[in-house]
Coordinates of C-alpha atoms in Angstrom, one line a residue:
M1 CA -0.1 0.0 0.0
S2 CA 1.3 3.3 -1.0
R3 CA 2.0 6.3 1.6
A4 CA -1.2 8.1 0.0
A5 CA -3.4 5.1 0.4
S6 CA -2.6 4.4 4.1
T7 CA -3.5 8.0 4.3
V8 CA -6.7 7.6 3.2
S9 CA -7.8 5.2 5.8
R10 CA -6.6 7.3 9.3
S11 CA -7.9 10.7 7.3
G12 CA -11.5 10.3 7.9
A13 CA -11.4 9.5 11.5
R14 CA -9.4 12.7 12.1
F15 CA -11.0 14.9 9.4
A16 CA -14.4 15.9 11.6
A17 CA -12.3 17.2 14.6
R18 CA -10.1 19.2 12.6
A19 CA -12.7 20.7 10.4
A20 CA -14.7 21.5 13.6
A21 CA -11.5 23.0 15.1
L22 CA -10.9 25.1 12.1
A23 CA -14.4 26.3 11.8
L24 CA -14.2 27.4 15.7
A25 CA -11.1 28.8 15.3
A26 CA -12.4 31.0 12.0
S27 CA -15.6 31.9 14.2
T28 CA -13.4 32.9 16.9
L29 CA -11.2 35.0 14.8
L30 CA -14.1 36.9 12.9
L31 CA -16.3 37.5 15.9
H32 CA -13.2 39.1 17.8
A33 CA -12.8 41.6 14.7
C34 CA -16.4 42.6 14.4
G35 CA -18.5 41.5 17.6
D36 CA -21.1 39.1 17.3
G37 CA -21.2 39.5 13.6
T38 CA -24.3 37.7 13.0
S39 CA -26.3 40.4 11.5
E40 CA -23.2 41.5 9.3
R41 CA -23.0 37.8 8.2
L42 CA -26.7 37.6 7.2
E43 CA -26.8 40.9 5.4
H44 CA -23.7 40.0 3.3
A45 CA -24.9 36.5 2.6
A46 CA -28.2 38.0 1.1
R47 CA -26.0 40.2 -1.2
N48 CA -25.6 39.3 -4.9
V49 CA -21.8 39.6 -4.3
R50 CA -19.2 37.1 -5.0
T51 CA -16.1 37.2 -2.4
T52 CA -13.0 35.8 -3.3
A53 CA -9.5 36.4 -1.6
F54 CA -5.8 36.5 -3.0
G55 CA -2.5 36.4 -0.8
S56 CA -0.5 38.9 -2.7
R57 CA -0.8 42.5 -3.2
P58 CA -2.2 43.7 -6.5
T59 CA -0.2 46.8 -8.2
G60 CA -2.4 47.9 -10.9
F61 CA -4.7 47.1 -14.0
D62 CA -3.1 48.3 -16.8
P63 CA -3.3 45.6 -19.5
I64 CA 0.1 46.0 -21.2
H65 CA 1.6 45.3 -17.6
V66 CA -0.6 42.3 -16.2
G67 CA 0.7 39.1 -15.3
G68 CA -0.7 35.5 -15.8
S69 CA -4.3 34.7 -15.2
S70 CA -3.3 33.7 -11.6
E71 CA -1.8 36.8 -10.9
P72 CA -4.0 39.3 -8.6
D73 CA -3.7 42.0 -11.0
A74 CA -5.0 39.8 -13.9
I75 CA -7.8 38.3 -11.7
V76 CA -9.2 41.8 -11.3
A77 CA -8.8 43.2 -14.5
V78 CA -10.1 40.5 -16.5
N79 CA -13.6 41.6 -15.3
V80 CA -13.1 45.2 -16.3
L81 CA -10.9 45.0 -19.6
E82 CA -11.6 43.2 -23.0
P83 CA -9.6 42.1 -25.6
L84 CA -10.7 41.5 -29.1
Y85 CA -11.3 37.7 -28.5
Q86 CA -12.2 35.6 -25.4
Y87 CA -12.2 31.8 -24.5
H88 CA -15.4 30.1 -24.8
Y89 CA -16.2 29.1 -21.3
L90 CA -17.5 25.7 -21.9
R91 CA -16.0 24.2 -24.9
R92 CA -13.1 21.7 -24.6
P93 CA -10.7 21.3 -26.3
Y94 CA -10.2 25.2 -25.8
E95 CA -11.8 27.4 -28.6
V96 CA -11.5 31.1 -29.1
V97 CA -14.7 33.1 -29.8
P98 CA -15.2 37.0 -30.2
C99 CA -15.3 39.4 -27.7
L100 CA -15.2 43.0 -28.9
A101 CA -14.6 41.6 -32.5
A102 CA -17.8 41.0 -34.4
A103 CA -16.6 37.8 -36.0
M104 CA -13.4 35.7 -36.4
P105 CA -10.7 37.3 -38.2
Q106 CA -10.6 37.2 -41.9
V107 CA -7.4 35.9 -43.3
S108 CA -5.9 36.4 -47.2
D109 CA -5.3 33.4 -49.1
D110 CA -1.5 33.9 -48.6
G111 CA -2.2 34.4 -44.7
H112 CA -0.2 37.6 -44.6
T113 CA -3.4 40.2 -44.2
V114 CA -5.8 39.7 -41.4
R115 CA -8.7 41.7 -41.0
I116 CA -10.9 42.1 -38.0
E117 CA -14.3 44.1 -37.8
L118 CA -15.5 45.2 -34.4
R119 CA -18.8 45.2 -32.6
D120 CA -20.8 48.4 -33.0
D121 CA -22.2 48.3 -29.5
V122 CA -19.0 48.7 -27.5
R123 CA -18.8 51.5 -25.2
F124 CA -15.9 52.6 -22.9
E125 CA -17.5 53.0 -19.5
D126 CA -18.3 56.8 -17.8
D127 CA -15.2 58.2 -16.9
P128 CA -13.8 61.9 -16.1
C129 CA -11.1 61.3 -19.0
F130 CA -13.6 61.8 -21.5
P131 CA -15.4 65.1 -22.3
G132 CA -18.7 65.4 -20.1
G133 CA -17.6 62.3 -18.4
A134 CA -19.6 60.1 -20.8
G135 CA -18.0 57.0 -22.3
R136 CA -17.7 56.8 -25.9
T137 CA -18.1 54.0 -28.5
V138 CA -15.0 52.0 -29.1
V139 CA -13.6 52.4 -32.8
A140 CA -10.7 50.4 -34.8
D141 CA -7.9 53.4 -33.7
D142 CA -8.6 52.6 -29.9
V143 CA -7.3 48.8 -30.8
V144 CA -4.3 50.0 -33.0
F145 CA -3.4 52.4 -30.2
S146 CA -3.8 49.7 -27.5
L147 CA -1.3 47.3 -29.4
V148 CA 1.1 49.6 -30.6
R149 CA 1.6 50.7 -26.5
I150 CA 3.0 47.1 -26.3
A151 CA 5.7 48.0 -28.8
D152 CA 6.4 51.4 -27.4
P153 CA 9.8 50.7 -25.4
A154 CA 8.9 53.9 -22.9
N155 CA 5.9 51.5 -21.7
A156 CA 8.3 48.7 -20.6
S157 CA 5.7 46.0 -21.4
S158 CA 6.8 42.5 -20.9
H159 CA 4.4 41.2 -23.5
W160 CA 6.4 42.6 -26.6
S161 CA 8.1 39.6 -27.2
T162 CA 4.5 38.1 -28.2
F163 CA 4.5 40.5 -31.2
E164 CA 8.4 40.8 -32.1
G165 CA 9.1 39.9 -35.7
R166 CA 5.5 39.5 -36.6
V167 CA 3.8 42.8 -37.9
V168 CA 5.5 44.7 -40.6
G169 CA 6.7 47.8 -39.4
L170 CA 6.3 47.3 -35.6
D171 CA 9.7 46.4 -35.0
A172 CA 11.0 49.2 -36.7
Y173 CA 8.5 51.7 -34.8
R174 CA 10.1 50.1 -31.8
E175 CA 13.7 50.8 -32.7
Q176 CA 12.8 54.5 -33.7
R177 CA 11.1 54.9 -30.2
R178 CA 14.0 53.3 -28.5
E179 CA 16.4 55.8 -29.9
S180 CA 14.2 58.9 -29.5
G181 CA 11.3 58.2 -27.2
V182 CA 11.4 59.0 -23.6
A183 CA 7.8 59.7 -22.4
P184 CA 5.0 57.2 -23.6
D185 CA 3.9 58.1 -27.2
L186 CA 0.4 59.0 -27.3
A187 CA 0.2 59.9 -31.0
P188 CA 2.2 56.9 -32.8
P189 CA 2.6 57.2 -36.5
A190 CA 1.0 55.2 -39.2
I191 CA 2.4 51.5 -39.1
E192 CA 2.2 49.7 -42.3
G193 CA 1.2 46.6 -41.0
L194 CA -1.3 47.6 -38.1
R195 CA -3.8 50.2 -39.3
A196 CA -7.3 51.2 -38.9
V197 CA -9.2 50.7 -42.4
D198 CA -12.1 52.6 -41.2
G199 CA -13.9 53.0 -38.1
R200 CA -14.7 49.4 -37.5
T201 CA -12.0 47.6 -39.4
V202 CA -8.5 46.7 -38.2
E203 CA -5.9 45.3 -40.6
F204 CA -2.8 43.5 -39.9
R205 CA 0.0 42.8 -42.3
L206 CA 2.1 40.0 -41.0
V207 CA 5.8 39.2 -41.7
R208 CA 4.7 35.7 -42.4
P209 CA 1.5 34.1 -41.8
W210 CA 0.8 33.9 -38.1
P211 CA -2.1 31.3 -37.3
Q212 CA -1.9 32.1 -33.5
L213 CA -2.5 35.9 -33.8
V214 CA -6.1 35.0 -32.5
F215 CA -4.6 33.6 -29.1
A216 CA -2.7 36.9 -28.7
L217 CA -5.8 38.7 -29.2
A218 CA -7.3 36.7 -26.7
H219 CA -5.0 37.7 -24.1
L220 CA -5.8 40.2 -21.3
S221 CA -2.1 42.2 -22.3
T222 CA -4.1 43.1 -25.6
A223 CA -7.5 44.5 -24.1
V224 CA -8.4 47.8 -25.7
V225 CA -7.9 51.1 -23.8
A226 CA -9.0 54.5 -24.6
R227 CA -6.2 57.2 -25.7
E228 CA -8.3 59.8 -23.6
A229 CA -7.6 57.5 -20.4
V230 CA -4.0 57.1 -21.0
A231 CA -3.6 60.9 -21.6
T232 CA -5.3 61.7 -18.3
Y233 CA -3.9 59.1 -16.1
G234 CA -0.4 58.6 -17.6
G235 CA 1.8 56.3 -15.4
D236 CA -1.5 55.8 -12.7
L237 CA -3.6 54.2 -15.6
G238 CA -3.3 50.9 -13.6
L239 CA -5.1 52.6 -10.6
H240 CA -8.0 54.0 -12.8
P241 CA -8.6 51.4 -15.4
V242 CA -11.1 52.4 -18.0
G243 CA -12.6 49.6 -19.7
T244 CA -15.5 48.1 -21.8
G245 CA -16.1 44.8 -19.5
P246 CA -19.1 43.7 -17.4
Y247 CA -17.6 45.5 -14.1
R248 CA -16.0 48.6 -13.4
L249 CA -13.6 49.7 -10.4
R250 CA -15.5 50.9 -7.5
S251 CA -12.7 50.9 -4.7
F252 CA -9.1 50.1 -4.7
D253 CA -7.2 49.5 -1.3
P254 CA -4.3 47.3 -2.2
D255 CA -3.5 46.4 1.2
V256 CA -7.2 45.3 2.2
R257 CA -9.6 44.6 -0.7
V258 CA -10.6 45.5 -4.3
V259 CA -14.3 46.1 -5.1
L260 CA -15.9 46.0 -8.3
E261 CA -19.4 46.9 -9.5
R262 CA -21.5 46.3 -12.4
S263 CA -20.6 48.7 -15.3
P264 CA -24.0 50.6 -16.4
S265 CA -22.6 51.1 -20.0
Y266 CA -21.8 47.1 -20.4
R267 CA -23.3 46.0 -23.5
G268 CA -24.4 42.5 -21.9
E269 CA -23.5 39.1 -23.3
P270 CA -25.7 36.0 -23.5
Y271 CA -24.7 32.8 -21.0
P272 CA -23.2 30.2 -23.7
S273 CA -25.7 27.6 -25.1
D274 CA -23.4 24.8 -25.8
G275 CA -20.5 23.3 -24.2
A276 CA -18.1 20.1 -23.8
P277 CA -20.0 16.7 -23.4
G278 CA -21.5 16.2 -19.8
M279 CA -21.9 20.0 -19.1
R280 CA -25.5 20.2 -19.8
E281 CA -25.9 17.2 -17.5
A282 CA -24.0 18.7 -15.0
G283 CA -26.5 21.7 -15.2
L284 CA -23.9 24.0 -16.5
L285 CA -26.2 25.0 -19.4
D286 CA -29.2 25.8 -16.9
D287 CA -28.8 29.7 -17.7
A288 CA -28.1 29.2 -21.5
G289 CA -29.0 32.8 -23.2
R290 CA -29.5 34.7 -19.9
T291 CA -27.8 38.0 -20.0
M292 CA -24.5 38.3 -18.0
P293 CA -23.1 39.2 -15.9
F294 CA -25.2 37.7 -12.9
F295 CA -23.4 39.5 -9.8
D296 CA -23.9 43.1 -8.7
E297 CA -20.4 43.2 -7.1
L298 CA -17.2 41.6 -6.8
E299 CA -15.1 41.5 -3.6
F300 CA -11.3 40.4 -3.5
E301 CA -10.1 40.3 -0.2
L302 CA -6.2 40.7 0.6
V303 CA -5.3 38.0 3.2
Q304 CA -1.7 37.1 3.0
S305 CA -1.9 33.9 5.2
A306 CA -3.1 31.1 3.3
E307 CA -4.3 29.5 6.5
T308 CA -6.5 32.4 7.2
T309 CA -8.0 32.3 4.0
W310 CA -8.9 28.6 4.5
L311 CA -10.3 29.7 7.8
M312 CA -12.3 32.2 5.9
F313 CA -13.7 29.8 3.2
L314 CA -14.6 27.1 5.9
D315 CA -16.5 29.9 7.8
G316 CA -18.5 30.7 4.6
R317 CA -16.9 34.1 4.3
L318 CA -15.4 33.3 0.9
D319 CA -17.1 31.6 -2.1
T320 CA -14.5 29.7 -3.6
H321 CA -10.8 28.8 -2.8
G322 CA -7.9 27.0 -4.1
V323 CA -7.2 23.7 -2.1
P324 CA -4.4 24.2 0.1
G325 CA -1.4 22.2 0.8
H326 CA -1.9 22.1 4.4
G327 CA -4.3 19.4 5.6
Y328 CA -4.6 18.3 2.1
D329 CA -4.8 14.7 2.7
Q330 CA -8.1 15.5 5.2
I331 CA -9.8 17.7 2.5
L332 CA -9.2 15.2 -0.2
P333 CA -8.5 11.9 1.2
N334 CA -7.7 10.1 -1.9
G335 CA -6.4 13.0 -3.9
R336 CA -9.3 13.0 -6.1
T337 CA -12.9 13.0 -4.3
L338 CA -13.9 15.4 -1.6
A339 CA -13.8 14.6 2.1
P340 CA -17.8 13.8 3.1
E341 CA -17.6 16.1 5.7
L342 CA -17.1 19.1 3.5
S343 CA -19.4 18.0 0.7
E344 CA -22.3 17.6 3.8
R345 CA -21.6 21.1 4.3
G346 CA -22.1 22.1 0.6
V347 CA -18.6 22.3 -0.7
V348 CA -17.9 21.1 -4.3
L349 CA -14.6 20.3 -5.6
D350 CA -13.5 21.8 -8.9
L351 CA -10.9 19.9 -10.9
H352 CA -9.1 20.3 -14.2
H353 CA -6.1 19.4 -16.3
G354 CA -3.5 22.3 -16.0
V355 CA -1.1 23.5 -18.9
F356 CA 2.0 23.2 -17.1
T357 CA 4.4 19.9 -17.4
R358 CA 7.5 19.6 -15.2
W359 CA 10.6 18.1 -17.4
I360 CA 13.9 16.5 -17.0
G361 CA 15.7 17.6 -19.8
F362 CA 18.6 16.3 -21.8
D363 CA 21.8 18.1 -23.0
M364 CA 21.4 17.2 -26.9
T365 CA 24.7 18.1 -27.7
D366 CA 26.3 16.3 -24.8
P367 CA 28.5 13.6 -26.4
V368 CA 27.3 11.1 -24.1
V369 CA 23.4 11.7 -23.1
G370 CA 22.8 13.4 -26.6
S371 CA 24.2 10.8 -28.8
D372 CA 22.7 7.8 -26.9
L373 CA 19.0 7.1 -27.2
D374 CA 19.0 4.0 -25.3
L375 CA 20.7 5.9 -22.4
R376 CA 17.9 8.5 -22.7
R377 CA 15.1 6.0 -22.7
A378 CA 16.7 4.3 -19.7
I379 CA 16.9 7.3 -17.6
S380 CA 13.3 8.2 -18.5
L381 CA 12.0 4.8 -17.4
A382 CA 14.1 5.0 -14.1
L383 CA 11.9 8.1 -13.2
D384 CA 9.3 7.0 -10.8
R385 CA 6.6 9.6 -11.4
A386 CA 4.2 8.5 -9.3
E387 CA 6.4 8.9 -6.2
F388 CA 7.4 12.3 -7.0
D389 CA 3.6 13.1 -7.2
E390 CA 2.9 11.6 -4.0
L391 CA 6.1 13.1 -2.3
F392 CA 6.0 16.7 -3.7
Q393 CA 2.5 17.4 -5.0
T394 CA 0.5 15.2 -2.2
G395 CA -0.9 13.2 -5.2
R396 CA -2.4 15.8 -6.9
G397 CA -0.8 15.8 -10.4
D398 CA -1.3 13.7 -13.6
L399 CA 1.2 11.5 -14.7
P400 CA 2.1 12.3 -18.2
T401 CA 1.2 10.3 -21.4
G402 CA 3.7 12.1 -23.7
I403 CA 4.9 15.3 -24.3
V404 CA 1.8 17.1 -25.1
P405 CA -0.5 17.6 -21.8
R406 CA -3.9 16.7 -21.4
A407 CA -5.3 19.8 -21.5
L408 CA -4.7 20.3 -25.2
L409 CA -5.5 16.8 -26.2
G410 CA -8.6 16.8 -24.7
D411 CA -8.3 13.0 -24.2
D412 CA -7.9 11.2 -21.0
S413 CA -7.8 7.8 -22.3
R414 CA -4.7 8.0 -24.2
E415 CA -1.9 5.3 -22.8
P416 CA 1.3 6.3 -21.7
E417 CA 4.3 6.2 -24.5
P418 CA 6.2 3.2 -23.8
F419 CA 9.2 5.1 -22.5
Q420 CA 6.8 7.5 -20.3
T421 CA 6.5 5.0 -17.9
H422 CA 8.1 3.6 -14.6
D423 CA 10.1 0.5 -15.7
P424 CA 13.3 0.0 -13.8
D425 CA 13.8 -3.5 -15.0
R426 CA 14.0 -2.5 -18.4
A427 CA 15.9 0.5 -17.7
R428 CA 18.5 -1.9 -16.5
E429 CA 18.3 -3.9 -19.7
L430 CA 18.7 -0.9 -21.7
L431 CA 21.9 0.1 -19.6
E432 CA 23.6 -3.2 -20.4
R433 CA 23.5 -2.4 -24.1
V434 CA 24.5 1.2 -23.4
R435 CA 27.6 -0.3 -21.7
A436 CA 28.5 -2.5 -24.1
A437 CA 28.2 0.4 -26.9
H438 CA 30.6 2.4 -24.6
G439 CA 33.1 -0.6 -23.9
G440 CA 32.7 -0.6 -20.3
E441 CA 31.3 1.7 -17.4
L442 CA 29.3 5.1 -18.0
P443 CA 30.9 8.2 -16.5
R444 CA 29.0 9.6 -13.6
L445 CA 26.2 12.1 -14.9
S446 CA 25.9 15.4 -13.9
M447 CA 22.4 17.3 -13.3
L448 CA 21.9 21.2 -13.2
F449 CA 18.9 22.1 -10.8
A450 CA 17.4 25.3 -10.7
G451 CA 16.5 26.2 -7.2
S452 CA 18.6 25.7 -4.1
S453 CA 16.0 25.3 -1.4
A454 CA 15.6 22.4 1.0
I455 CA 12.6 21.0 -1.5
S456 CA 15.0 21.4 -4.1
R457 CA 17.7 19.2 -2.8
Q458 CA 15.4 16.8 -1.5
I459 CA 13.9 16.4 -5.3
G460 CA 17.9 16.3 -6.5
Q461 CA 18.2 13.5 -4.2
L462 CA 15.3 11.6 -5.2
V463 CA 16.4 11.6 -9.0
G464 CA 19.6 10.4 -7.5
R465 CA 18.4 7.6 -6.2
W466 CA 16.0 6.4 -9.0
L467 CA 19.3 6.6 -11.3
A468 CA 21.2 4.7 -8.6
D469 CA 18.5 2.0 -8.5
V470 CA 19.2 1.4 -12.1
G471 CA 23.1 1.7 -12.0
L472 CA 23.8 5.0 -12.7
E473 CA 25.6 7.5 -10.6
L474 CA 24.6 11.4 -10.7
D475 CA 26.0 14.5 -9.6
V476 CA 23.5 17.2 -8.9
H477 CA 24.6 21.0 -9.0
F478 CA 22.1 23.6 -7.6
V479 CA 21.8 27.1 -9.1
E480 CA 19.7 29.7 -8.2
E481 CA 15.9 30.0 -9.9
G482 CA 16.1 31.9 -13.0
S483 CA 19.8 31.4 -13.9
L484 CA 19.8 27.8 -15.7
R485 CA 20.3 29.1 -19.4
T486 CA 23.2 31.0 -17.9
A487 CA 24.5 28.3 -15.9
M488 CA 24.0 25.7 -18.7
R489 CA 26.7 27.7 -20.7
S490 CA 29.3 27.3 -18.0
H491 CA 28.6 23.9 -16.0
P492 CA 29.1 20.5 -17.6
H493 CA 26.1 18.5 -17.4
Q494 CA 24.0 16.0 -19.2
L495 CA 20.4 16.6 -17.6
F496 CA 18.9 19.7 -16.2
F497 CA 15.6 19.9 -13.8
G498 CA 13.9 23.0 -12.7
V499 CA 12.3 23.6 -15.9
G500 CA 8.9 22.7 -17.5
Y501 CA 6.8 23.9 -19.9
G502 CA 3.4 26.2 -19.3
H503 CA 1.3 26.4 -22.5
S504 CA 0.4 30.3 -23.2
Y505 CA -2.5 29.4 -25.4
P506 CA -4.0 26.0 -26.7
D507 CA -1.9 25.1 -29.6
A508 CA 0.8 22.7 -29.7
E509 CA 2.7 25.1 -31.9
D510 CA 3.8 27.0 -28.3
L511 CA 5.3 23.6 -27.3
F512 CA 7.1 22.6 -30.7
R513 CA 8.8 25.9 -30.9
R514 CA 10.7 25.1 -27.9
F515 CA 12.5 22.3 -29.9
Y516 CA 13.0 23.9 -33.1
G517 CA 16.8 23.9 -34.2
A518 CA 16.7 27.7 -35.0
N519 CA 15.9 28.6 -31.4
V520 CA 19.3 27.1 -30.0
E521 CA 20.6 30.4 -30.4
N522 CA 18.3 32.3 -28.4
G523 CA 18.1 29.9 -25.9
L524 CA 14.4 28.9 -26.4
D525 CA 15.5 25.3 -27.5
L526 CA 17.1 24.8 -24.1
C527 CA 18.0 21.4 -24.9
G528 CA 20.1 22.1 -28.2
Y529 CA 17.7 19.8 -30.1
V530 CA 18.6 19.8 -33.7
D531 CA 16.6 17.5 -35.8
P532 CA 16.2 18.5 -39.6
E533 CA 13.1 16.3 -40.1
F534 CA 11.2 18.0 -37.1
D535 CA 12.2 21.3 -38.1
A536 CA 11.0 20.8 -41.8
L537 CA 7.6 19.7 -40.2
Y538 CA 7.6 22.7 -37.8
E539 CA 8.3 25.1 -40.7
R540 CA 5.2 23.7 -42.3
A541 CA 2.8 23.6 -39.6
R542 CA 3.6 27.0 -38.0
V543 CA 2.4 29.2 -40.9
M544 CA -0.9 26.8 -41.6
Q545 CA -4.3 27.7 -40.3
P546 CA -6.0 25.0 -38.1
G547 CA -7.3 22.1 -39.8
D548 CA -6.8 18.1 -40.5
E549 CA -3.7 18.6 -42.4
R550 CA -2.0 20.8 -39.7
D551 CA -3.4 17.9 -37.0
A552 CA -1.4 15.6 -38.7
L553 CA 2.1 17.4 -39.0
Y554 CA 1.5 18.2 -34.9
R555 CA 0.9 14.5 -34.4
A556 CA 4.1 13.4 -36.5
M557 CA 5.8 16.2 -34.3
A558 CA 4.9 14.9 -31.2
A559 CA 5.7 11.5 -32.1
R560 CA 9.1 12.4 -33.3
L561 CA 9.8 14.1 -29.8
E562 CA 8.5 11.2 -28.0
A563 CA 10.8 8.9 -29.8
R564 CA 13.8 10.9 -29.6
I565 CA 13.3 12.0 -26.0
P566 CA 14.8 15.3 -25.8
V567 CA 12.9 15.8 -22.4
A568 CA 11.7 13.3 -20.0
A569 CA 8.1 14.5 -18.8
L570 CA 7.9 14.0 -15.3
L571 CA 4.3 15.4 -14.2
D572 CA 1.6 17.1 -15.6
Y573 CA 0.1 19.6 -13.0
N574 CA -3.6 20.3 -12.3
W575 CA -5.8 22.8 -10.8
Q576 CA -7.9 21.9 -7.9
F577 CA -10.4 24.2 -6.4
V578 CA -13.4 24.3 -4.0
H579 CA -16.6 26.4 -3.9
Y580 CA -19.8 26.2 -2.0
D581 CA -22.9 25.0 -3.9
W582 CA -24.6 28.4 -3.8
L583 CA -22.2 29.6 -6.6
S584 CA -23.3 28.0 -9.9
N585 CA -21.7 28.0 -13.3
V586 CA -18.1 27.0 -12.0
V587 CA -15.8 25.6 -14.6
P588 CA -12.2 26.2 -14.0
H589 CA -10.4 27.5 -17.1
A590 CA -6.6 26.3 -17.9
F591 CA -6.0 29.9 -19.8
M592 CA -8.5 32.4 -17.7
G593 CA -8.1 31.0 -14.3
H594 CA -10.7 30.2 -11.7
A595 CA -11.5 33.4 -9.9
G596 CA -11.5 35.6 -13.1
M597 CA -14.2 34.1 -15.2
A598 CA -16.9 35.8 -12.9
K599 CA -19.3 37.2 -15.2
Y600 CA -20.3 33.7 -16.1
Q601 CA -21.0 32.5 -12.4
R602 CA -23.9 33.2 -10.5
I603 CA -24.9 33.1 -6.6
D604 CA -28.2 31.6 -5.1
T605 CA -28.4 33.9 -2.3
E606 CA -31.3 32.0 -0.7
L607 CA -29.2 29.0 -0.2
R608 CA -26.2 31.0 1.0
V609 CA -28.5 32.5 3.7
R610 CA -29.8 29.3 4.6
R611 CA -26.4 27.6 5.0
T612 CA -25.1 30.8 6.9
R613 CA -28.1 30.8 9.2
A614 CA -27.1 27.0 9.8
R615 CA -23.7 27.7 10.4
L616 CA -24.3 30.4 13.0
G617 CA -26.7 27.9 15.0
L618 CA -29.8 29.9 14.1
D619 CA -31.4 27.0 11.9
E620 CA -31.0 23.4 11.5
A621 CA -28.2 22.2 8.8
V622 CA -29.2 22.4 5.2
R623 CA -29.3 19.0 3.8

């Protein structure tokens, strides 16, 4: 029996006592803060408000500076600001659909020209930056201005690499601004490859076909902002977001909370009427066609202690929460099913595949590891991925089936690739062949590890033990986080750890470019993997629009990588959240996060009041 399995047998007995203690602690904490608190609790429960929390301080909501979907800035801003496209909330595999755009892009036959028509009913919210304080209709020039802001070096946007080398004339503009610009450019000149054809049409002229442009235009960094807002608020635009979305900023105290309220100028959007198989049966289409958003307000509490936010969730003060690491085996005794005691209190578990895979990489330029496929296969077979998951992810991860993660495959039934399993006996057999080919014993292997914490060292020891079990010796050299690429140039090594891959958009091209030989020089191809056949497939596929022909090329590229093993996938990470049953239409999203998709969700305030009254001891428990 594994450690995880043995934990299940003893977790249930102690869960009730711990849950009761946590709930009591939460109640005590909150009662000390606000007296008896009963009336306030009931009043809050009856309001059409969703309350969540984040553990780090938001800094502002200028789209060109926001981080990933799980960062506080993005979690808030996605409800206020809108790009041209968005992800369909319920379709899987993930699919992009129009947001501010009226339709999907019109692409020329040669793929070099892309035109996008805008909706005619989108307005910026009312704000003092506009004459008379009244918001205005969004036009094509707003889209051009917003995208050029990313290219302007005076704005120091971290998102420039998305567009670098892609749009005719945009790199030249950036270079000209680098030489002459100091303050942000409020009146950029005409750019050949990015222009407003008329009030409602934006045209891109591309250096080469870019089928992934639509994903860039669905990213929050490309959300449309008004020139008037930038001119008025300047560097403080992040504190005064002026958007087109379903909510607007009502108050912002970065050390306490952020509150959003319905935007009266929002055009409204119908809840989706279709989704992936099983979503209708799960009640996720019950609101089909209803006008969103459903909440009157969104509250985001800043609470830097994860234990405190979990206490707040148990006490019903938060509507949703990530599954915390502390007490994990008591919340999810078998790693996939919620403890019955929580279910009885109305807590619901949300599970979905993430888009981050942890890798152990091989230096394909090394004369030992890079030239010997059997050695790489043996190392991959030696990796006990289930043990890694249990020890370092409390069993919550997904064992990878290949180089492409499940979230992009949309297929949970795929069997693991032959060398993607744990098979130490077969690894030993392969190593006998390797030794024979090398004329005797193999040299000690060297692995660079990005990270020097105690956990990093434990992982390094674990990998060393796995390899020792099949007859390989390993030295592990620890380097600081973020310095792996630099260290790889000066340290001899055959393996490296501490890197992985998180998809930026639901297109495997984002993965394959990390093995494209031309990207060895810029460090994107960290393995130094050079394969002319793979490169030829990639060069064909990267400029093709989605379709059966491109899918066939993607399958061929994945198969080639899985056969040659420049990296051994160690673990696919997933996301686990909980929410109360009074919150409906909750569907975690790999590219938009869990807390950010608020416009689709809805509160049953009557049920929340009933459960709150029961928690306060005023009524019987809700069954």
